[in-house]
Structure formats: structure tokens, C-alpha cells
Short mmCIF file of C-alpha atoms and ligand atoms in Angstrom, two decimals:
data_model
loop_
_atom_site.label_atom_id
_atom_site.label_comp_id
_atom_site.label_asym_id
_atom_site.label_seq_id
_atom_site.Cartn_x
_atom_site.Cartn_y
_atom_site.Cartn_z
CA MET A 1248 -12.49 23.09 -16.83
CA LYS A 1249 -10.43 23.85 -19.92
CA VAL A 1250 -8.07 20.84 -21.23
CA LEU A 1251 -5.80 20.98 -24.06
CA LEU A 1252 -5.72 18.19 -26.31
CA THR A 1253 -2.07 17.99 -27.95
CA GLY A 1254 -2.70 15.86 -31.19
CA GLY A 1255 -6.29 16.11 -30.68
CA ALA A 1256 -7.17 15.87 -34.43
CA GLY A 1257 -5.46 12.36 -34.62
CA TYR A 1258 -7.43 8.92 -34.21
CA ILE A 1259 -7.39 8.66 -29.96
CA GLY A 1260 -7.42 12.59 -29.80
CA SER A 1261 -10.56 13.01 -31.82
CA HIS A 1262 -12.52 10.38 -29.84
CA THR A 1263 -11.48 11.64 -26.69
CA ALA A 1264 -12.56 15.42 -27.67
CA VAL A 1265 -15.82 14.13 -28.02
CA GLU A 1266 -16.10 12.27 -24.83
CA LEU A 1267 -14.68 15.46 -23.06
CA VAL A 1268 -17.28 17.83 -24.86
CA GLU A 1269 -20.07 15.24 -23.75
CA ALA A 1270 -18.76 15.37 -20.10
CA GLY A 1271 -18.98 19.07 -20.07
CA TYR A 1272 -15.33 19.87 -20.47
CA ASP A 1273 -14.10 23.01 -22.46
CA ILE A 1274 -11.61 21.56 -24.95
CA VAL A 1275 -8.84 23.28 -27.20
CA ILE A 1276 -7.17 21.12 -29.77
CA GLY A 1277 -3.67 21.67 -30.73
CA ASP A 1278 -2.34 19.83 -33.88
CA ASN A 1279 0.20 20.12 -36.82
CA PHE A 1280 -1.98 17.84 -38.82
CA SER A 1281 1.27 15.66 -39.52
CA ASN A 1282 -0.86 12.74 -39.22
CA SER A 1283 -4.15 14.09 -39.42
CA LYS A 1284 -6.64 16.00 -41.64
CA ARG A 1285 -8.05 19.30 -40.86
CA ASP A 1286 -11.71 18.28 -41.68
CA VAL A 1287 -11.74 16.13 -38.42
CA ILE A 1288 -12.23 19.61 -36.72
CA ASP A 1289 -15.60 19.88 -38.83
CA ARG A 1290 -16.65 16.29 -38.08
CA LEU A 1291 -15.98 17.20 -34.40
CA LYS A 1292 -18.44 19.86 -34.71
CA LYS A 1293 -21.08 17.79 -36.48
CA ILE A 1294 -20.68 15.11 -33.68
CA THR A 1295 -21.16 17.34 -30.54
CA LYS A 1296 -22.83 20.29 -32.44
CA LYS A 1297 -20.60 22.42 -30.58
CA GLU A 1298 -17.87 24.69 -31.71
CA ILE A 1299 -14.55 23.18 -31.44
CA LYS A 1300 -11.43 25.59 -30.83
CA PHE A 1301 -8.38 24.57 -32.48
CA TYR A 1302 -4.85 25.72 -33.08
CA GLU A 1303 -2.66 24.57 -35.97
CA ILE A 1304 0.47 24.29 -33.86
CA ASP A 1305 3.88 22.32 -33.50
CA PHE A 1306 4.28 21.29 -29.66
CA THR A 1307 8.13 21.48 -30.31
CA ASP A 1308 7.94 25.32 -31.01
CA TYR A 1309 8.49 26.77 -27.69
CA GLU A 1310 7.27 30.37 -28.80
CA ALA A 1311 4.16 29.14 -30.31
CA VAL A 1312 3.22 26.90 -27.43
CA ASP A 1313 4.23 29.74 -24.79
CA LYS A 1314 1.61 32.05 -26.92
CA LEU A 1315 -0.98 29.67 -26.71
CA PHE A 1316 -0.82 29.09 -22.85
CA GLU A 1317 -0.69 32.78 -22.62
CA GLU A 1318 -4.00 33.12 -24.56
CA GLU A 1319 -6.00 30.28 -23.10
CA LYS A 1320 -5.86 29.67 -19.26
CA PHE A 1321 -5.57 25.63 -19.53
CA ASP A 1322 -6.37 23.57 -16.28
CA ALA A 1323 -5.04 20.48 -17.93
CA VAL A 1324 -3.33 18.79 -20.83
CA ILE A 1325 -3.53 15.48 -22.45
CA HIS A 1326 -0.74 14.98 -24.24
CA PHE A 1327 -1.39 12.89 -27.38
CA ALA A 1328 0.67 14.41 -30.02
CA GLY A 1329 3.51 12.14 -31.07
CA LEU A 1330 4.84 10.31 -34.27
CA LYS A 1331 3.90 6.61 -33.67
CA ALA A 1332 5.14 4.19 -36.51
CA VAL A 1333 7.10 1.59 -34.89
CA GLY A 1334 8.89 0.47 -38.34
CA GLU A 1335 9.54 4.17 -39.15
CA SER A 1336 10.94 5.11 -35.98
CA CYS A 1337 13.73 2.28 -36.75
CA SER A 1338 14.62 4.14 -39.82
CA ILE A 1339 14.18 7.85 -38.85
CA PRO A 1340 14.98 7.58 -34.96
CA LEU A 1341 16.24 11.23 -34.43
CA ASP A 1342 12.88 12.56 -35.96
CA TYR A 1343 11.20 10.36 -33.55
CA TYR A 1344 13.09 11.30 -30.60
CA GLN A 1345 13.16 15.03 -31.50
CA ASN A 1346 9.35 15.16 -32.15
CA ASN A 1347 8.01 12.87 -29.34
CA ILE A 1348 10.72 14.17 -26.75
CA ASP A 1349 10.83 17.87 -27.26
CA SER A 1350 7.22 18.03 -27.44
CA THR A 1351 6.80 16.98 -24.00
CA LEU A 1352 9.72 19.02 -22.76
CA VAL A 1353 8.35 22.21 -24.51
CA LEU A 1354 4.87 21.36 -23.12
CA LEU A 1355 6.11 21.00 -19.42
CA LYS A 1356 8.15 24.09 -19.43
CA ALA A 1357 5.03 26.09 -20.48
CA MET A 1358 2.97 24.20 -18.07
CA LYS A 1359 5.48 25.23 -15.32
CA LYS A 1360 5.53 29.04 -16.47
CA TYR A 1361 1.72 28.99 -16.66
CA GLU A 1362 1.12 26.89 -13.55
CA VAL A 1363 -0.92 24.36 -15.04
CA GLU A 1364 -0.35 21.12 -12.90
CA ASN A 1365 -2.38 18.21 -14.62
CA ILE A 1366 -1.19 16.22 -17.34
CA VAL A 1367 -2.40 13.01 -18.84
CA PHE A 1368 0.28 11.22 -21.27
CA SER A 1369 -0.38 8.78 -24.20
CA SER A 1370 1.98 5.88 -23.33
CA SER A 1371 2.01 2.43 -24.80
CA ALA A 1372 1.92 -1.25 -23.87
CA THR A 1373 4.80 -1.18 -25.85
CA VAL A 1374 6.77 -0.16 -22.74
CA TYR A 1375 6.58 -3.67 -21.50
CA GLY A 1376 9.11 -4.92 -24.29
CA ILE A 1377 8.91 -8.65 -24.65
CA PRO A 1378 6.64 -9.63 -21.60
CA LYS A 1379 7.61 -12.71 -19.62
CA GLU A 1380 4.17 -13.12 -18.48
CA VAL A 1381 0.87 -11.73 -18.98
CA PRO A 1382 -1.47 -10.53 -17.98
CA LEU A 1383 0.40 -7.44 -17.77
CA LYS A 1384 0.36 -5.43 -14.62
CA GLU A 1385 1.66 -1.55 -14.18
CA ASN A 1386 4.39 -2.57 -11.77
CA MET A 1387 6.02 -5.12 -14.22
CA PRO A 1388 9.39 -4.43 -15.71
CA THR A 1389 9.65 -2.00 -18.45
CA PHE A 1390 11.97 -2.19 -21.70
CA CYS A 1391 11.54 -1.12 -25.22
CA THR A 1392 12.64 -2.99 -28.58
CA ASN A 1393 12.45 0.08 -30.83
CA PRO A 1394 13.10 4.01 -30.85
CA TYR A 1395 9.05 4.84 -30.80
CA GLY A 1396 8.98 2.70 -27.52
CA TRP A 1397 12.15 4.38 -26.15
CA THR A 1398 10.48 7.58 -26.70
CA LYS A 1399 7.42 6.62 -24.63
CA TYR A 1400 9.74 5.07 -21.76
CA MET A 1401 11.95 8.50 -21.56
CA ASN A 1402 8.87 10.46 -21.57
CA GLU A 1403 7.30 8.21 -18.93
CA GLN A 1404 10.43 8.97 -16.93
CA ILE A 1405 10.55 12.85 -17.65
CA LEU A 1406 7.15 13.39 -16.53
CA LYS A 1407 7.85 11.36 -13.42
CA ASP A 1408 10.76 13.30 -12.39
CA VAL A 1409 8.88 16.65 -13.08
CA ALA A 1410 6.05 15.53 -10.70
CA LYS A 1411 8.77 14.72 -8.04
CA ALA A 1412 10.03 17.93 -8.15
CA ASN A 1413 6.61 19.74 -7.87
CA PRO A 1414 4.43 18.23 -5.19
CA LYS A 1415 1.64 20.19 -6.75
CA MET A 1416 1.71 18.28 -10.02
CA SER A 1417 -0.43 15.24 -11.40
CA VAL A 1418 0.90 13.08 -14.05
CA VAL A 1419 -1.46 10.13 -15.31
CA LEU A 1420 0.45 7.92 -17.47
CA LEU A 1421 -1.90 5.72 -19.73
CA ARG A 1422 -0.67 2.65 -21.20
CA TYR A 1423 -2.90 1.95 -24.18
CA PHE A 1424 -3.26 -1.71 -25.46
CA ASN A 1425 -4.30 -2.15 -29.20
CA PRO A 1426 -7.02 0.48 -29.74
CA ILE A 1427 -9.57 -0.38 -32.93
CA GLY A 1428 -12.72 0.69 -33.87
CA ALA A 1429 -14.21 4.11 -34.59
CA HIS A 1430 -17.03 6.61 -33.43
CA GLU A 1431 -20.23 4.95 -33.98
CA SER A 1432 -21.45 8.06 -36.42
CA GLY A 1433 -18.69 6.82 -38.85
CA LEU A 1434 -17.50 10.33 -38.74
CA ILE A 1435 -14.25 9.73 -37.08
CA GLY A 1436 -11.72 6.87 -36.98
CA GLU A 1437 -8.50 5.78 -37.94
CA ASP A 1438 -7.26 6.76 -41.58
CA PRO A 1439 -3.65 5.65 -41.98
CA ASN A 1440 -1.49 6.92 -44.87
CA GLY A 1441 -0.04 4.34 -47.42
CA ILE A 1442 -0.32 0.70 -46.75
CA PRO A 1443 -1.30 0.20 -43.03
CA ASN A 1444 1.08 -1.57 -40.44
CA ASN A 1445 -1.63 -2.29 -37.96
CA LEU A 1446 -4.05 -5.40 -38.10
CA MET A 1447 -7.42 -3.70 -38.26
CA PRO A 1448 -6.95 -1.12 -40.79
CA TYR A 1449 -5.19 -3.69 -43.03
CA ILE A 1450 -8.24 -6.04 -42.69
CA THR A 1451 -10.90 -3.29 -43.43
CA GLN A 1452 -8.82 -2.34 -46.53
CA VAL A 1453 -8.75 -6.15 -47.44
CA ALA A 1454 -12.48 -6.45 -47.03
CA THR A 1455 -13.12 -3.32 -49.38
CA LYS A 1456 -10.88 -5.42 -51.74
CA LYS A 1457 -8.45 -2.04 -51.51
CA LEU A 1458 -5.68 -4.65 -50.55
CA PRO A 1459 -5.94 -8.28 -52.03
CA LEU A 1460 -5.21 -10.34 -48.91
CA LEU A 1461 -4.03 -10.08 -45.32
CA SER A 1462 -0.67 -11.56 -44.47
CA VAL A 1463 -0.89 -13.46 -40.96
CA PHE A 1464 2.58 -12.91 -39.58
CA GLY A 1465 3.24 -16.11 -37.94
CA ASN A 1466 1.30 -19.32 -36.88
CA ASP A 1467 3.73 -21.13 -34.78
CA TYR A 1468 3.58 -18.68 -31.65
CA PRO A 1469 2.85 -20.38 -28.43
CA THR A 1470 -0.74 -19.58 -28.62
CA LYS A 1471 -4.12 -21.29 -29.09
CA ASP A 1472 -4.07 -21.15 -32.73
CA GLY A 1473 -0.42 -20.12 -33.13
CA THR A 1474 -1.02 -16.70 -34.32
CA GLY A 1475 -0.04 -13.58 -32.16
CA VAL A 1476 -2.59 -12.60 -29.11
CA ARG A 1477 -3.36 -8.76 -28.42
CA ASP A 1478 -5.77 -7.05 -26.40
CA TYR A 1479 -7.84 -5.06 -28.86
CA ILE A 1480 -9.88 -2.06 -27.23
CA HIS A 1481 -12.71 -0.08 -28.55
CA VAL A 1482 -11.12 3.52 -29.29
CA VAL A 1483 -14.48 5.01 -27.32
CA ASP A 1484 -13.81 2.87 -24.64
CA LEU A 1485 -10.12 4.18 -24.46
CA ALA A 1486 -11.43 7.64 -24.89
CA LYS A 1487 -13.63 7.38 -22.13
CA GLY A 1488 -10.84 6.52 -19.84
CA HIS A 1489 -9.26 9.72 -20.47
CA VAL A 1490 -12.03 11.30 -19.00
CA LYS A 1491 -11.89 9.34 -15.77
CA ALA A 1492 -8.13 9.98 -16.05
CA ILE A 1493 -8.66 13.69 -16.19
CA GLU A 1494 -11.04 13.39 -13.09
CA PHE A 1495 -8.55 11.37 -11.32
CA SER A 1496 -5.92 14.10 -12.04
CA PHE A 1497 -7.58 16.83 -10.41
CA LYS A 1498 -8.17 14.71 -7.32
CA ASN A 1499 -4.70 13.35 -6.80
CA ARG A 1500 -1.03 14.73 -6.90
CA GLY A 1501 2.14 12.72 -8.09
CA THR A 1502 2.45 10.15 -10.70
CA GLU A 1503 -0.08 7.08 -11.28
CA VAL A 1504 0.12 4.52 -14.19
CA PHE A 1505 -2.59 2.74 -15.55
CA ASN A 1506 -2.97 0.07 -18.16
CA LEU A 1507 -6.13 0.70 -20.63
CA GLY A 1508 -7.09 -2.54 -21.98
CA THR A 1509 -9.90 -5.01 -21.75
CA GLY A 1510 -7.87 -7.87 -20.07
CA LYS A 1511 -9.02 -10.07 -22.71
CA GLY A 1512 -6.67 -11.41 -25.57
CA TYR A 1513 -7.67 -12.24 -29.08
CA SER A 1514 -5.60 -14.07 -31.75
CA VAL A 1515 -5.10 -12.68 -35.48
CA LEU A 1516 -7.38 -15.37 -36.55
CA ASP A 1517 -10.05 -14.79 -33.89
CA ILE A 1518 -10.04 -11.16 -35.25
CA VAL A 1519 -10.39 -12.05 -38.88
CA LYS A 1520 -13.18 -14.43 -38.16
CA ALA A 1521 -15.29 -12.15 -35.80
CA PHE A 1522 -14.86 -9.40 -38.51
CA GLU A 1523 -16.05 -11.69 -41.02
CA THR A 1524 -19.01 -12.90 -38.94
CA ALA A 1525 -19.96 -9.35 -37.46
CA ASN A 1526 -19.86 -7.76 -40.98
CA GLU A 1527 -20.53 -10.67 -43.52
CA VAL A 1528 -17.51 -10.09 -45.78
CA GLU A 1529 -14.64 -11.98 -46.53
CA VAL A 1530 -11.18 -11.53 -45.50
CA PRO A 1531 -8.73 -13.62 -47.28
CA TYR A 1532 -5.60 -14.30 -45.89
CA VAL A 1533 -2.23 -16.52 -46.06
CA ILE A 1534 -0.07 -17.15 -43.24
CA ALA A 1535 3.47 -15.59 -43.71
CA GLU A 1536 6.74 -15.07 -41.73
CA ARG A 1537 6.52 -13.68 -38.33
CA ARG A 1538 7.26 -9.91 -38.42
CA ASP A 1539 10.18 -8.79 -36.63
CA GLY A 1540 9.86 -7.36 -33.27
CA ASP A 1541 6.38 -9.17 -32.49
CA VAL A 1542 5.65 -10.76 -29.14
CA ALA A 1543 3.30 -13.85 -28.99
CA GLU A 1544 1.18 -12.34 -26.08
CA CYS A 1545 0.53 -9.07 -24.87
CA TYR A 1546 -2.69 -8.45 -22.93
CA ALA A 1547 -3.65 -6.14 -19.99
CA ASP A 1548 -4.51 -6.79 -16.33
CA PRO A 1549 -6.95 -3.62 -16.16
CA SER A 1550 -7.93 -4.13 -12.59
CA LYS A 1551 -6.04 -0.82 -11.12
CA ALA A 1552 -7.94 1.44 -13.77
CA GLU A 1553 -11.14 -0.30 -12.66
CA GLN A 1554 -10.38 0.14 -9.10
CA LEU A 1555 -9.17 3.82 -9.06
CA LEU A 1556 -10.27 5.06 -12.28
CA LYS A 1557 -13.67 3.41 -11.70
CA TRP A 1558 -13.37 2.59 -15.45
CA HIS A 1559 -13.48 -0.43 -17.56
CA ALA A 1560 -14.01 -1.20 -21.27
CA GLU A 1561 -17.60 -1.83 -22.28
CA ARG A 1562 -17.60 -2.58 -26.09
CA ASP A 1563 -16.97 -5.99 -27.31
CA LEU A 1564 -15.15 -7.54 -30.26
CA VAL A 1565 -18.17 -7.52 -32.50
CA GLN A 1566 -18.70 -4.03 -31.75
CA MET A 1567 -15.33 -2.99 -32.49
CA CYS A 1568 -15.40 -4.99 -35.99
CA LYS A 1569 -18.75 -3.38 -37.00
CA ASP A 1570 -17.60 -0.08 -36.02
CA SER A 1571 -14.30 -0.19 -37.68
CA TRP A 1572 -16.08 -1.56 -40.81
CA ASN A 1573 -18.58 1.32 -40.82
CA TRP A 1574 -15.78 3.87 -40.52
CA GLN A 1575 -13.90 2.14 -43.40
CA GLN A 1576 -16.93 3.04 -45.82
CA ASN A 1577 -16.88 6.73 -44.67
CA CYS A 1578 -13.21 7.23 -44.40
CA THR A 1579 -11.07 8.94 -46.92
CA ASN A 1580 -8.83 6.30 -47.99
CA ASN A 1581 -11.80 4.84 -49.46
CA PHE A 1582 -11.40 7.09 -52.36
P1 NAD B 161 -2.45 10.01 -34.66
O1 NAD B 161 -1.01 9.95 -35.46
O2 NAD B 161 -3.86 9.64 -35.10
O3 NAD B 161 -2.55 11.28 -33.79
C1 NAD B 161 -1.46 11.83 -33.18
C2 NAD B 161 -1.59 13.35 -33.64
O4 NAD B 161 -0.50 13.97 -33.37
C3 NAD B 161 -1.75 13.57 -35.07
O5 NAD B 161 -2.94 14.31 -35.47
C4 NAD B 161 -0.56 14.35 -35.31
O6 NAD B 161 -0.81 15.28 -36.86
C5 NAD B 161 -0.30 15.23 -34.19
N1 NAD B 161 1.08 15.57 -33.97
C6 NAD B 161 2.36 14.67 -34.14
N2 NAD B 161 3.31 15.21 -33.54
C7 NAD B 161 3.02 16.67 -33.63
C8 NAD B 161 3.69 17.83 -32.95
N3 NAD B 161 4.95 17.88 -32.79
N4 NAD B 161 2.87 18.97 -32.85
C9 NAD B 161 1.50 18.93 -33.11
N5 NAD B 161 0.80 17.76 -33.21
C10 NAD B 161 1.79 16.69 -33.74
O7 NAD B 161 -1.95 8.83 -33.49
P2 NAD B 161 -2.97 8.16 -32.32
O8 NAD B 161 -3.51 6.70 -32.70
O9 NAD B 161 -4.06 9.09 -31.96
O10 NAD B 161 -2.03 8.21 -31.00
C11 NAD B 161 -2.11 8.99 -30.12
C12 NAD B 161 -0.95 8.94 -29.02
O11 NAD B 161 -1.09 7.51 -28.59
C13 NAD B 161 0.41 8.92 -29.70
O12 NAD B 161 1.14 9.54 -28.71
C14 NAD B 161 0.70 7.53 -29.69
O13 NAD B 161 2.12 7.24 -29.72
C15 NAD B 161 -0.13 6.90 -28.64
N6 NAD B 161 -0.27 5.47 -28.71
C16 NAD B 161 -1.03 4.96 -29.91
C17 NAD B 161 -1.59 3.95 -30.15
C18 NAD B 161 -2.43 3.06 -31.02
O14 NAD B 161 -2.53 2.12 -31.36
N7 NAD B 161 -2.96 4.16 -31.73
C19 NAD B 161 -1.08 2.82 -29.18
C20 NAD B 161 -0.45 3.26 -27.82
C21 NAD B 161 0.00 4.63 -27.89
C1 UD1 B 162 2.00 -2.30 -32.82
C2 UD1 B 162 3.22 -1.78 -32.39
C3 UD1 B 162 3.03 -0.99 -30.96
C4 UD1 B 162 2.17 -0.01 -30.98
C5 UD1 B 162 0.82 -0.52 -31.77
C6 UD1 B 162 -0.37 0.36 -31.90
C7 UD1 B 162 4.85 -3.24 -33.23
C8 UD1 B 162 6.05 -4.37 -32.99
N1 UD1 B 162 4.13 -2.70 -32.29
O1 UD1 B 162 1.70 -3.16 -31.87
O2 UD1 B 162 4.21 -0.71 -30.53
O3 UD1 B 162 1.76 0.67 -29.83
O4 UD1 B 162 0.97 -1.20 -32.81
O5 UD1 B 162 0.14 1.48 -33.07
O6 UD1 B 162 4.95 -2.88 -34.25
N2 UD1 B 162 -0.81 -8.74 -37.86
C9 UD1 B 162 -0.44 -9.45 -38.94
N3 UD1 B 162 -0.84 -9.00 -40.24
C10 UD1 B 162 -0.62 -7.65 -40.19
C11 UD1 B 162 -0.81 -6.73 -39.28
C12 UD1 B 162 -0.66 -7.21 -37.95
O7 UD1 B 162 -0.89 -10.66 -38.81
O8 UD1 B 162 -0.65 -7.17 -41.47
C13 UD1 B 162 -0.71 -9.19 -36.54
C14 UD1 B 162 0.81 -8.80 -35.56
O9 UD1 B 162 1.69 -9.95 -35.90
C15 UD1 B 162 0.37 -8.86 -34.15
C16 UD1 B 162 -1.39 -8.42 -34.36
O10 UD1 B 162 -1.63 -8.59 -35.71
O11 UD1 B 162 0.19 -10.10 -33.69
C17 UD1 B 162 -1.46 -6.92 -34.02
O12 UD1 B 162 -0.67 -6.11 -34.79
P1 UD1 B 162 -0.67 -4.85 -34.80
O13 UD1 B 162 -1.94 -4.07 -34.97
O14 UD1 B 162 0.40 -4.02 -35.67
O15 UD1 B 162 -0.30 -4.02 -33.18
P2 UD1 B 162 0.89 -4.77 -32.43
O16 UD1 B 162 2.07 -5.40 -33.32
O17 UD1 B 162 0.41 -5.42 -31.25
#
């Protein structure tokens, strides 16, 4: 079975590449390296001890994508490629809509022409907007608060409509919660450009003293310690969820939506403490103002994935903290 990984050089795509190769899939990575580095491909070869086929390609370029589908006979696609910074999406919304929606339209057009009928899509818990209750279930209302989120929402709708029009199609929409951690080899992980927006990369850079201290955004939320609660999931568990989703797509038709989370909520201070204990390093912090657009609590009910995909997250918070730290010592933003 040959699977195309759009954006396969990125954080989640690269970890999924490893798991797919280990599960016996033939994979092809396509990436324009707008938010990843070429040496990821060599690192993947080191981990898997296999050749990794890749194309430097922009998925908004129909001619290039058509050529790719003609050359490779894909059985399925996992569509990771996309821009993902929430704040940036508010300043340059057109770029977000164009990149994230066009790439999906182009892919779907090529899939139709070459009769590729299985697609797994990287959606996000961001489509739940401001949750009225937690844990979040797949059938709860969706709404977004920023252009990035709307691109996920719109892509979900486009994919559902296309699957409705073609009964042979299988669409799996995966709503990720907060992926952190890295591959145990320390060879791949998240390597954000500039100052990180997300909590764990920020913590690891404070721990190396690259950044002076962490700002904890708000301690007056209605949560156990007043700080925001999220469902942090090890990226390797998330990657394994994609292998299950691909298997599911081959056995089912139509559209299915799954939360990929652990079902456990941890506060910002839980994460800071767990990181300090697991790695015996200090993470100095100050309490700062709430960040615009943040919600108090967001965590998954992952039981649908457990039931239908036969998947659940296995790695605990200690492992997530250790692997994030191990990666931080190896990644390029150290140098
Ligand atoms: P990432 O930025 O590390 O990976 C995305 C990859 O796509 C990058 O390698 C980038 O170069 C590539 N890319 C972007 N636009 C492209 C295009 N037009 N053509 C070719 N390649 C392109 O991000 P990630 O964290 O691995 O996320 C993967 C997907 O999961 C994204 O769609 C993201 O929105 C979604 N997601 C991520 C998170 C998270 O916390 N990381 C949470 C929810 C959803
Ligand atoms: C953010 C995005 C979400 C996206 C996800 C993964 C927003 C509003 N949401 O989720 O759409 O899918 O990233 O890319 O941006 N925190 C601090 N200090 C920091 C950084 C974060 O206290 O320096 C806190 C936040 O307030 C939050 C928690 O840590 O309570 C997690 O934040 P973050 O890692 O940015 O993820 P989300 O906001 O959940």
C-alpha cells in the first residue's frame, strides 16, 4: 500500500512517516519545506533504515500535483500540509485560506482524476471553538475563533461533501489535541522558527536558558490551579493513530471524525512541574495576562477512536517531558 504524506517533513508528518514504514507501508513524502528542513528526510532514513522517497512540491500547484499522482500510484493520502500558527493567521488570513484550502482542493482534484479514494486529514481541536463543556465529543458543535481554525472547519466540510458525492470515498478527519514530545531517537521533533508560541517548545527553550522565563498566560481561569488545562498527547501516539486511521479508511466508506487525545487534562503549572521533575531542570516562570483567544479547558473524549480505530494513547506525561527535553538537546534551534 502506497501512501502520500503531504507535509510529511513536518512535526507530525515525520513521526507518522516512521510509524507507517514500521507498519510496512510504502510512503512518499511531499513537502515544500516552508516550515520544515530538508535534513528531516535523512533523519527519517537513519531511524527507519529505509530509503524515504520524497518530492519537493507545493500542494497548491495543480500541475505539479497531477504529475506526482501520475508518477506514483497512490492508494491513500494523509494531508498534513498546512500553515498552523493561530496568531499569524489573524495577520495574514489570505495566505492561510489560500494555502490551506487550495492544497486540499488541488489534492482532491488529483485524487478524483487518479481514482485515489482514501484520505486522512489533519484537523484540530480548534474546531470546537470555545467549548461549553468538556470532555469534547466528536458530535459537539463546531465553531472557530481565528482564520487558521476556519481553514480546518472549511476543509472538514469540503471533504465531507466530496465523500458524499462519491460513495467509493473514505474520509477520516482527525482532530488533534496538543501534540508534544518527540521520537525517542532524538532525531526528529518540533523545531519552531523564532520564538515559540506553544507551551512545550517555550518550556524547553527556557530550560536551556535560550529564553529567560516562561510567561504563564493567566492564573484566574476556573480550573484547579487557575491556569489553562489542555490535553497533551505524545506525538508518537498521535502518529500511531494515523496508522490506525489509514487501516480504517481501507475498510470503511464515507466520512468519520475522530478526536486524537488522551482524555486527560493538565494545567500549565502541571506541565511545568512535570517537566522540572522528569528532567531535573528548572523552568522559571511568571504569571502574565491571559492570552487573547485562549479557553480555560480543552480535552478530549477519545472513546470513539478507542472503539472504532482500536487506538489509545499510551505514553504518559513523564515520557512526553523526557522526550521533549531529549529532542531539545539535539534540534537545530539549539545552535
Ligand atoms: P508542521 O508545520 O511541522 O508541518 C506541516 C508541513 O507542511 C511543513 O513541513 C510545511 O513545510 C508543509 N507545507 C505547508 N504548506 C505546504 C504546501 N502548500 N505544500 C507543501 N508542503 C506544505 O506542522 P505539524 O505540527 O506537523 O502539523 C501538521 C498538520 O496538523 C497541519 O495541518 C496542522 O495544522 C495540523 N495540526 C497541528 C497541531 C499541532 O499542535 N502541531 C494541532 C492540530 C492540527
Ligand atoms: C494552540 C492553538 C490551537 C492549535 C494548537 C497547536 C491558540 C488559541 N490555539 O492551542 O489552535 O491547534 O496551539 O498548535 O493559539 N501557555 C502559556 N505560556 C506560553 C504558551 C502557552 O501559559 O508561553 C499556555 C496557554 O495559555 C494554554 C496552554 O499553555 O493554556 C497551551 O498553549 P499552546 O501550547 O499554545 O496550545 P493551545 O493554546 O491549546
